[in-house]
PDB file of C-alpha atoms in Angstrom:
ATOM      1  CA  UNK S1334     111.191  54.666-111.179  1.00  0.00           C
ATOM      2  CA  UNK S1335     113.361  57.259-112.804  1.00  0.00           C
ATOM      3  CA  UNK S1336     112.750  55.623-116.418  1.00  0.00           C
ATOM      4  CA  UNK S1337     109.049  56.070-115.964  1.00  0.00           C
ATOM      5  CA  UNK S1338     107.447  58.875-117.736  1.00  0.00           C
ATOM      6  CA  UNK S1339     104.592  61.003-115.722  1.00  0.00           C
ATOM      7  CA  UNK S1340     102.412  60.301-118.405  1.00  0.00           C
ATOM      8  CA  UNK S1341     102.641  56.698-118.247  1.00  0.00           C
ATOM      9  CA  UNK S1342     101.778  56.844-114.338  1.00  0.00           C
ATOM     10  CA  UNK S1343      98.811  59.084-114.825  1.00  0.00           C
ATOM     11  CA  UNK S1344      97.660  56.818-117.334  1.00  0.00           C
ATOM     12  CA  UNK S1345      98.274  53.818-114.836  1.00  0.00           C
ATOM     13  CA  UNK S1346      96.860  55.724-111.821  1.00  0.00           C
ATOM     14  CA  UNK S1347      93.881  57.454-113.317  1.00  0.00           C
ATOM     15  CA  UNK S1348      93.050  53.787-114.612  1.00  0.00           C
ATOM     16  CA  UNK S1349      92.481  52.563-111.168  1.00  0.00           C
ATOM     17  CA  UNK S1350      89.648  54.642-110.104  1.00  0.00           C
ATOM     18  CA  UNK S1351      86.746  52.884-108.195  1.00  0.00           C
ATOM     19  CA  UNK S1352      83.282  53.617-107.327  1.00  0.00           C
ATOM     20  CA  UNK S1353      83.896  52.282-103.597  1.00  0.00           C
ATOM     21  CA  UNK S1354      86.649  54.771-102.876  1.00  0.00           C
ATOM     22  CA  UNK S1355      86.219  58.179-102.263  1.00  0.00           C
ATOM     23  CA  UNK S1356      82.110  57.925-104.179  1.00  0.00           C
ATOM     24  CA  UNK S1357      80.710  57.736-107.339  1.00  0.00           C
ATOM     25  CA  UNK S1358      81.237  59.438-110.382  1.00  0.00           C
ATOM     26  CA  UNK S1359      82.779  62.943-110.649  1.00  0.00           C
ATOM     27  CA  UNK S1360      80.511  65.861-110.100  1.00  0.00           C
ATOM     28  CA  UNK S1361      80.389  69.591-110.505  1.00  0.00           C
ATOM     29  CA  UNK S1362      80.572  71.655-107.575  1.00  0.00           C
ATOM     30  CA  UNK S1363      77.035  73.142-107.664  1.00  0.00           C
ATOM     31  CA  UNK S1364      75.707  69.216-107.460  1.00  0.00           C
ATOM     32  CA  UNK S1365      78.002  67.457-105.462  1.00  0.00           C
ATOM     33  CA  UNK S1366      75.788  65.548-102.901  1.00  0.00           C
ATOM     34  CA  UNK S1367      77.134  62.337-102.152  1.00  0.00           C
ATOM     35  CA  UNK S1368      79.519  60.586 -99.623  1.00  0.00           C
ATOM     36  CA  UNK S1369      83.140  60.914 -98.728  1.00  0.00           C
ATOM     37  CA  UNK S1370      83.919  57.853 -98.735  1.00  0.00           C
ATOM     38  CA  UNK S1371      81.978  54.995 -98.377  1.00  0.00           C
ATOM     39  CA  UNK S1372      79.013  55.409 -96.606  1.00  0.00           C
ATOM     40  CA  UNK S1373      80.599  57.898 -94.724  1.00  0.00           C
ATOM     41  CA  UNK S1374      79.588  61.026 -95.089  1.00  0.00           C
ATOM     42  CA  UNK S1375      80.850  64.824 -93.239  1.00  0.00           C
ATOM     43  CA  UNK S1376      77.779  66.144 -91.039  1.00  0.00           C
ATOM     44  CA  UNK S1377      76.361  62.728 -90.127  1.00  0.00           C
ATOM     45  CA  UNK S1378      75.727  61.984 -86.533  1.00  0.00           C
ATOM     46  CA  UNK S1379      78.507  59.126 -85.413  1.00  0.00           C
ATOM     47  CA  UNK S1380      75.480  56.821 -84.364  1.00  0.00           C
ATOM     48  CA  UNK S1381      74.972  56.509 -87.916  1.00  0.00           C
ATOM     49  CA  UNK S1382      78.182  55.390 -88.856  1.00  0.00           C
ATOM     50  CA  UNK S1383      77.859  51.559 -89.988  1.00  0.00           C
ATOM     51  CA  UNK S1384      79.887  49.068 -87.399  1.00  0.00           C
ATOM     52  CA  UNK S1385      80.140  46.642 -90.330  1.00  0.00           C
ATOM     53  CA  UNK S1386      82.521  46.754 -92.771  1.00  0.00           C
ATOM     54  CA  UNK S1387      85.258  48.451 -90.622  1.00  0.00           C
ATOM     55  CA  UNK S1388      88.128  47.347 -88.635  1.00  0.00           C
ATOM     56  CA  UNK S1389      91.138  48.388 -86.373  1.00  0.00           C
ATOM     57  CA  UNK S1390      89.319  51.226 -84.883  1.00  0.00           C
ATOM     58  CA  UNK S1391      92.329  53.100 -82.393  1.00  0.00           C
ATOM     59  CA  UNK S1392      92.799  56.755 -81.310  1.00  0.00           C
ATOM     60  CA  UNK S1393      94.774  58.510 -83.633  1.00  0.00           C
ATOM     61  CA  UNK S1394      96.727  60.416 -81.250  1.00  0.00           C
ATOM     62  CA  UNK S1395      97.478  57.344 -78.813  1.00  0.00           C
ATOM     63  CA  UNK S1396      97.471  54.570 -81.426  1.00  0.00           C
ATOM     64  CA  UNK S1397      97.947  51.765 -78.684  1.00  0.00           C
ATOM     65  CA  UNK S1398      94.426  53.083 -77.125  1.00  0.00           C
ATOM     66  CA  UNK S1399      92.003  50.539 -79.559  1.00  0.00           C
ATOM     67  CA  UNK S1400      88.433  50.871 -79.440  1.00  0.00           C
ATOM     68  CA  UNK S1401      85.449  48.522 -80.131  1.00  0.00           C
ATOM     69  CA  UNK S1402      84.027  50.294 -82.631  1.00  0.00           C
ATOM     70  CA  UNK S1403      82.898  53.891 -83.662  1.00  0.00           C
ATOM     71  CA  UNK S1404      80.502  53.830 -80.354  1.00  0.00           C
ATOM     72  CA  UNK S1405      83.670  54.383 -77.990  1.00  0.00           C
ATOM     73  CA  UNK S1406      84.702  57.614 -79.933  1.00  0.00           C
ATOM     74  CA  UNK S1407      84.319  59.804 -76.419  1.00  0.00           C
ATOM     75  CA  UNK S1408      87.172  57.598 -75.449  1.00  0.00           C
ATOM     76  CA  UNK S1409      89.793  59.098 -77.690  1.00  0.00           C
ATOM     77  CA  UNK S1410      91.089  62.512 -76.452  1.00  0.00           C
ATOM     78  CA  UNK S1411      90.244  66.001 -77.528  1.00  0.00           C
ATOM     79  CA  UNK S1412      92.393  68.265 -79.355  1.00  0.00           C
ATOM     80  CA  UNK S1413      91.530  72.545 -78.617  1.00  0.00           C
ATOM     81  CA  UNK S1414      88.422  72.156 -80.412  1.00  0.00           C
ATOM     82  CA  UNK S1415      86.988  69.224 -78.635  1.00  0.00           C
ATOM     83  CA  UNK S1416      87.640  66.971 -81.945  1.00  0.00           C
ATOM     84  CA  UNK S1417      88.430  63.590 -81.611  1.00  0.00           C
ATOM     85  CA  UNK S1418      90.867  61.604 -84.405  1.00  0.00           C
ATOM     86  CA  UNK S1419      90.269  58.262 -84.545  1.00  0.00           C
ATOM     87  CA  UNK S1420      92.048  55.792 -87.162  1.00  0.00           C
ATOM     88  CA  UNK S1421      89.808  52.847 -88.920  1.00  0.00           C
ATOM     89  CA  UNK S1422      90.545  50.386 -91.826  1.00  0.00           C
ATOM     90  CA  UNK S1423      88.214  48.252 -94.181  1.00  0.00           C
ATOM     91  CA  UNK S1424      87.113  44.674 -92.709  1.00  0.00           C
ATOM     92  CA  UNK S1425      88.864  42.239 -95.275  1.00  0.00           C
ATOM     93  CA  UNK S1426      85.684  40.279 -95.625  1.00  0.00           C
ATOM     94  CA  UNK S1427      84.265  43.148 -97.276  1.00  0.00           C
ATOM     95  CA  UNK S1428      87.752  44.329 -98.898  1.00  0.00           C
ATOM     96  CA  UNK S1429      89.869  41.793-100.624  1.00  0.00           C
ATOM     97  CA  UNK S1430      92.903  43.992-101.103  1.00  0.00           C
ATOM     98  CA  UNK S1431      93.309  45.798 -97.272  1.00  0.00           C
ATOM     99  CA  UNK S1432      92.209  49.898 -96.921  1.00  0.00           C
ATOM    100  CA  UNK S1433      92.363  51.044-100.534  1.00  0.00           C
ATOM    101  CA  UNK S1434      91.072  54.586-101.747  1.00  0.00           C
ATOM    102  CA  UNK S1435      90.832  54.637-105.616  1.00  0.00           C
ATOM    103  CA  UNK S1436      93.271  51.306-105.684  1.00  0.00           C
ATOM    104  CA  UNK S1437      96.158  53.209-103.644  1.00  0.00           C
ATOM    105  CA  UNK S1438      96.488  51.599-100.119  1.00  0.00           C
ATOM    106  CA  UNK S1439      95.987  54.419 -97.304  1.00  0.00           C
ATOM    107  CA  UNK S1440      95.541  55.514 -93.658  1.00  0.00           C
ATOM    108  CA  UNK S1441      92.418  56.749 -93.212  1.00  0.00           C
ATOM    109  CA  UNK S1442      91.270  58.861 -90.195  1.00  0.00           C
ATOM    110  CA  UNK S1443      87.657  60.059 -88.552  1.00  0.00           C
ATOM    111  CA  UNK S1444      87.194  63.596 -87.035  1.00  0.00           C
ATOM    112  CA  UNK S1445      84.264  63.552 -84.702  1.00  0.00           C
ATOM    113  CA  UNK S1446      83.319  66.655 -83.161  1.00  0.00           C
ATOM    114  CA  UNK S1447      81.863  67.324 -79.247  1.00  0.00           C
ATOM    115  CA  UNK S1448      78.431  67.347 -80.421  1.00  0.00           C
ATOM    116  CA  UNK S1449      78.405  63.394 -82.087  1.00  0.00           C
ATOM    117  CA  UNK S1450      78.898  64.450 -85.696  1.00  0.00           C
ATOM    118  CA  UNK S1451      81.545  63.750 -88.515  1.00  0.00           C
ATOM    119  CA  UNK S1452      83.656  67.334 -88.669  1.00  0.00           C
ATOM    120  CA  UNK S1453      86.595  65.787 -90.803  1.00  0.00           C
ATOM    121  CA  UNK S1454      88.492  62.189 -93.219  1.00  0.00           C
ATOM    122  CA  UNK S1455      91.926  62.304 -93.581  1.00  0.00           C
ATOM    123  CA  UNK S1456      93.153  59.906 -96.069  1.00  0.00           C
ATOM    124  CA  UNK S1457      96.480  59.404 -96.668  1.00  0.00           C
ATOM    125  CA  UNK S1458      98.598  57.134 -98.827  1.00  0.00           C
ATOM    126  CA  UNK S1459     100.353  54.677 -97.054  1.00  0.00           C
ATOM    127  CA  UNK S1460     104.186  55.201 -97.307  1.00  0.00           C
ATOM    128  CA  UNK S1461     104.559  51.163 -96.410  1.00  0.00           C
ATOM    129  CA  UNK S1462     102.934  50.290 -99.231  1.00  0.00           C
ATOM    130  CA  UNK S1463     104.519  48.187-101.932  1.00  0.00           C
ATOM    131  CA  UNK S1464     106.736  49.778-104.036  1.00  0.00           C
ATOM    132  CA  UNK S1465     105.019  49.460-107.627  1.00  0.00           C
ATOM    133  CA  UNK S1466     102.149  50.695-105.740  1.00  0.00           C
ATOM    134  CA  UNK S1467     103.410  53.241-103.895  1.00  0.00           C
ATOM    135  CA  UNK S1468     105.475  55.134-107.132  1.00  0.00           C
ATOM    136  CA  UNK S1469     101.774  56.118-107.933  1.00  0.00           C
ATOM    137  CA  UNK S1470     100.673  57.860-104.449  1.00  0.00           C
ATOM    138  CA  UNK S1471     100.678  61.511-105.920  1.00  0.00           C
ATOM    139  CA  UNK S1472      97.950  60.681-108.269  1.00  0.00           C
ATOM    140  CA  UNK S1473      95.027  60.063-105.811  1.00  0.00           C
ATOM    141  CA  UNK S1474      95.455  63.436-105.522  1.00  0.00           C
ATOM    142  CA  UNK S1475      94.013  64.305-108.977  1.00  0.00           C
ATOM    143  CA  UNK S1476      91.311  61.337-108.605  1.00  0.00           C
ATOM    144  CA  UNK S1477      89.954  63.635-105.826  1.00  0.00           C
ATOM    145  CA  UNK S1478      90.116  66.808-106.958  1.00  0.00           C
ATOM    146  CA  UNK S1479      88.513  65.268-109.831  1.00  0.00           C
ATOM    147  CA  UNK S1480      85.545  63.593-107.451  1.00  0.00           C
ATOM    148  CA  UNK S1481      84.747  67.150-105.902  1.00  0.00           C
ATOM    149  CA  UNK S1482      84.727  69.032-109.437  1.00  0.00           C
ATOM    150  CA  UNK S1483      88.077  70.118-111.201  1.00  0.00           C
ATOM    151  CA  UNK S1484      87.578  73.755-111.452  1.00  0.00           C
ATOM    152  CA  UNK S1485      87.851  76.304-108.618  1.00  0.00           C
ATOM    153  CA  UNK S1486      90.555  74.781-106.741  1.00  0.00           C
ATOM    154  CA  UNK S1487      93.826  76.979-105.344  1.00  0.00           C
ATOM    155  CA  UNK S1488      97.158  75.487-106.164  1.00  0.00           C
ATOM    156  CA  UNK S1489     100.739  76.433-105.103  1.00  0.00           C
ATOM    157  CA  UNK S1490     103.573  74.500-105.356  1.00  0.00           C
ATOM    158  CA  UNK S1491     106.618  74.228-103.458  1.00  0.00           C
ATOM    159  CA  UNK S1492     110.384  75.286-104.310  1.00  0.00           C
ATOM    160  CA  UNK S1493     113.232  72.576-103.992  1.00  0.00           C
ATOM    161  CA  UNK S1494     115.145  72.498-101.073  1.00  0.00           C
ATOM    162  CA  UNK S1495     119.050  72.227-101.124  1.00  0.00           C
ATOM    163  CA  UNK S1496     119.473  68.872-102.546  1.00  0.00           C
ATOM    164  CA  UNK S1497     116.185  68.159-103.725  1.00  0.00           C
ATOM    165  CA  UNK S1498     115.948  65.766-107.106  1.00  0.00           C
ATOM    166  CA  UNK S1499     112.859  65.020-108.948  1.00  0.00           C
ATOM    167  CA  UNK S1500     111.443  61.343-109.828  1.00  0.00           C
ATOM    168  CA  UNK S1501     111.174  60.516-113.293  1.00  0.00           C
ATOM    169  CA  UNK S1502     112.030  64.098-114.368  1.00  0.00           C
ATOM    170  CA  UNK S1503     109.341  65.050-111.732  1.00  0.00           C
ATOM    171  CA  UNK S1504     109.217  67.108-109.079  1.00  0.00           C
ATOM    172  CA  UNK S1505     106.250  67.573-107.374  1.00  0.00           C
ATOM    173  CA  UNK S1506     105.197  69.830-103.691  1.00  0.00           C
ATOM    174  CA  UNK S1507     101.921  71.371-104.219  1.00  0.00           C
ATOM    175  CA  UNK S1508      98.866  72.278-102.302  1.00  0.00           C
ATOM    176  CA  UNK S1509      95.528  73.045-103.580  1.00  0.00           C
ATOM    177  CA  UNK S1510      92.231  74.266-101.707  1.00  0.00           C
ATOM    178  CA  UNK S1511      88.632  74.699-102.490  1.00  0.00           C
ATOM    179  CA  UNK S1512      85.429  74.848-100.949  1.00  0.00           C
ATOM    180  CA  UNK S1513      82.068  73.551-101.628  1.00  0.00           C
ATOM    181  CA  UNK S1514      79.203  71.986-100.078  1.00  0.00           C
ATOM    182  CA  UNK S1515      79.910  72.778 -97.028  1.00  0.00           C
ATOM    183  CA  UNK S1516      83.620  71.029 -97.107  1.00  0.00           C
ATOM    184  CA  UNK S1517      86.742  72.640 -96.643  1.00  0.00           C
ATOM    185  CA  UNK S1518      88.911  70.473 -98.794  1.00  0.00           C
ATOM    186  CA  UNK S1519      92.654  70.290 -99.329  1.00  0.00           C
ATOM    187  CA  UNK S1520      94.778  68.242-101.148  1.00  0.00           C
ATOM    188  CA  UNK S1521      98.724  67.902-100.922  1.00  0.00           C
ATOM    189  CA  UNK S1522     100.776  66.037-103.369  1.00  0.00           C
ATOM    190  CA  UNK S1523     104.280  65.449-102.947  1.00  0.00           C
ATOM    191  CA  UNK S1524     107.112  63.387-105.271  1.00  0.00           C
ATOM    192  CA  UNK S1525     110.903  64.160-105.014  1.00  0.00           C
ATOM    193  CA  UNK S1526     114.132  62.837-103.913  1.00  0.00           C
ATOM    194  CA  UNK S1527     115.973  63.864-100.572  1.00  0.00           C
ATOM    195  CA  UNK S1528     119.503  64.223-101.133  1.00  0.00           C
ATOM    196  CA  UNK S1529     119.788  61.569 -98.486  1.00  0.00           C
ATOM    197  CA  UNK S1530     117.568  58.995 -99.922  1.00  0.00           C
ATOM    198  CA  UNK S1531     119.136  56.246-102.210  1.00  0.00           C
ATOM    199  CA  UNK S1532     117.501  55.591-106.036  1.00  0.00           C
ATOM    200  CA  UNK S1533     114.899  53.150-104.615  1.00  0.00           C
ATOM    201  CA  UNK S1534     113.933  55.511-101.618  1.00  0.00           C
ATOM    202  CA  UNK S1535     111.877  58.772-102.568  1.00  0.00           C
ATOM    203  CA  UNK S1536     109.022  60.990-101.163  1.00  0.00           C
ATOM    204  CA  UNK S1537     105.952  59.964-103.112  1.00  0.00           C
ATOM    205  CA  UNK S1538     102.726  60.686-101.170  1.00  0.00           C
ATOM    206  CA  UNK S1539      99.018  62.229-101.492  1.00  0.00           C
ATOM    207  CA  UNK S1540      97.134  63.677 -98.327  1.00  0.00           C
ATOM    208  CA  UNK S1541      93.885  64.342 -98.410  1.00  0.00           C
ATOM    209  CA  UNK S1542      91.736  66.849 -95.702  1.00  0.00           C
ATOM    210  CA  UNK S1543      87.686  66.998 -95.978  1.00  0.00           C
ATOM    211  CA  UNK S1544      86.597  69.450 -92.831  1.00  0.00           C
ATOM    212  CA  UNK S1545      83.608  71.035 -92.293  1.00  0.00           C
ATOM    213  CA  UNK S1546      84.085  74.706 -93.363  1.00  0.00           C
ATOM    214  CA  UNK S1547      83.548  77.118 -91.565  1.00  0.00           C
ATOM    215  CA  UNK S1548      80.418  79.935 -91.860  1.00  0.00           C
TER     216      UNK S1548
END
């Protein structure tokens, strides 16, 4: 990993984008109109969500508490807001290669809200993924903040801590913001060394939040 150049990976990453992960084609903000991900969509009432096509449905915040399907979201518990988490993957018959957003493997998670309706996805990269795989997780960042339009976004990036190292002659903490269409959107990136972490072990991960932003 350290002998790979960042421009080789973006090259590599930026190659895998699909049309089934998080939509279509890229869009400026003014027009963006499509789905999350999928045929999921923030705003729609959970009684649309399709049963096919989706698997492992569980409560994110008690994992061992599976459900049957989307239908038994009321059984997962509340947070302050009334908003219930509840963790889903892609039904191999319909996905050859597992729960994959934009060809990076990844945890994805459904906010439903007390009134039946989609408030929130979380997607985030999966740090059990392979490793050839997983050296790549900070670029689904960009392939999303390319999807919702790449200008008008809010970056900062993060210092090194006391023993940090970069990757490749990388180092990467940064969290960006925008909002449009109704979606509160943020996107952290992260690749770096912990001084604790060996030359095969690093911190190499994308997170991705689409709420519904507020009035």
């Amino acid at each position: 990993m350290d002998r790979l150049t960042l421009s080789g990976v973006l090259a590599a990453g930026l190659l895998a984008w699909q049309s089934v992960a998080l939509a279509h084609s890229p869009a400026r903000a003014e027009e963006f109109g499509g789905n999350d991900l999928r045929d999921i969509r923030l705003g729609m009432a959970a009684a649309e969500l399709a049963e096919s096509g989706y698997v492992d449905f569980s409560c994110a915040a008690e994992e061992k508490r599976t459900l049957a399907g989307w239908k038994n979201w009321r059984d997962c518990p509340a947070d302050a807001s009334g908003t219930r988490a509840i963790r889903f993957g892609y039904d191999p018959s319909t996905s050859r290669d597992g729960t994959m957003v934009a060809g990076h493997p990844a945890i994805l998670t459904l906010l439903i809200d007390d009134t039946g309706h989609v408030a929130g996805l979380q997607i985030e990269t999966d740090p059990k993924a392979r490793l050839y795989i997983r050296k790549k997780a900070f670029l689904l960042g960009l392939q999303a903040k390319s999807r919702y339009g790449p200008e008008g976004w809010t970056c900062s990036e993060g210092r090194p801590e006391a023993g940090d190292q970069p990757v490749g002659g990388v180092y990467l903490r940064e969290r960006c913001t925008k909002t449009v269409a109704g979606r509160s959107l943020i996107v952290e990136r992260s690749l770096f060394r912990r001084p604790d972490q060996d030359i095969k072990s690093f911190v190499d991960e994308t997170r991705i939040s689409i709420l519904r932003a507020r009035d």
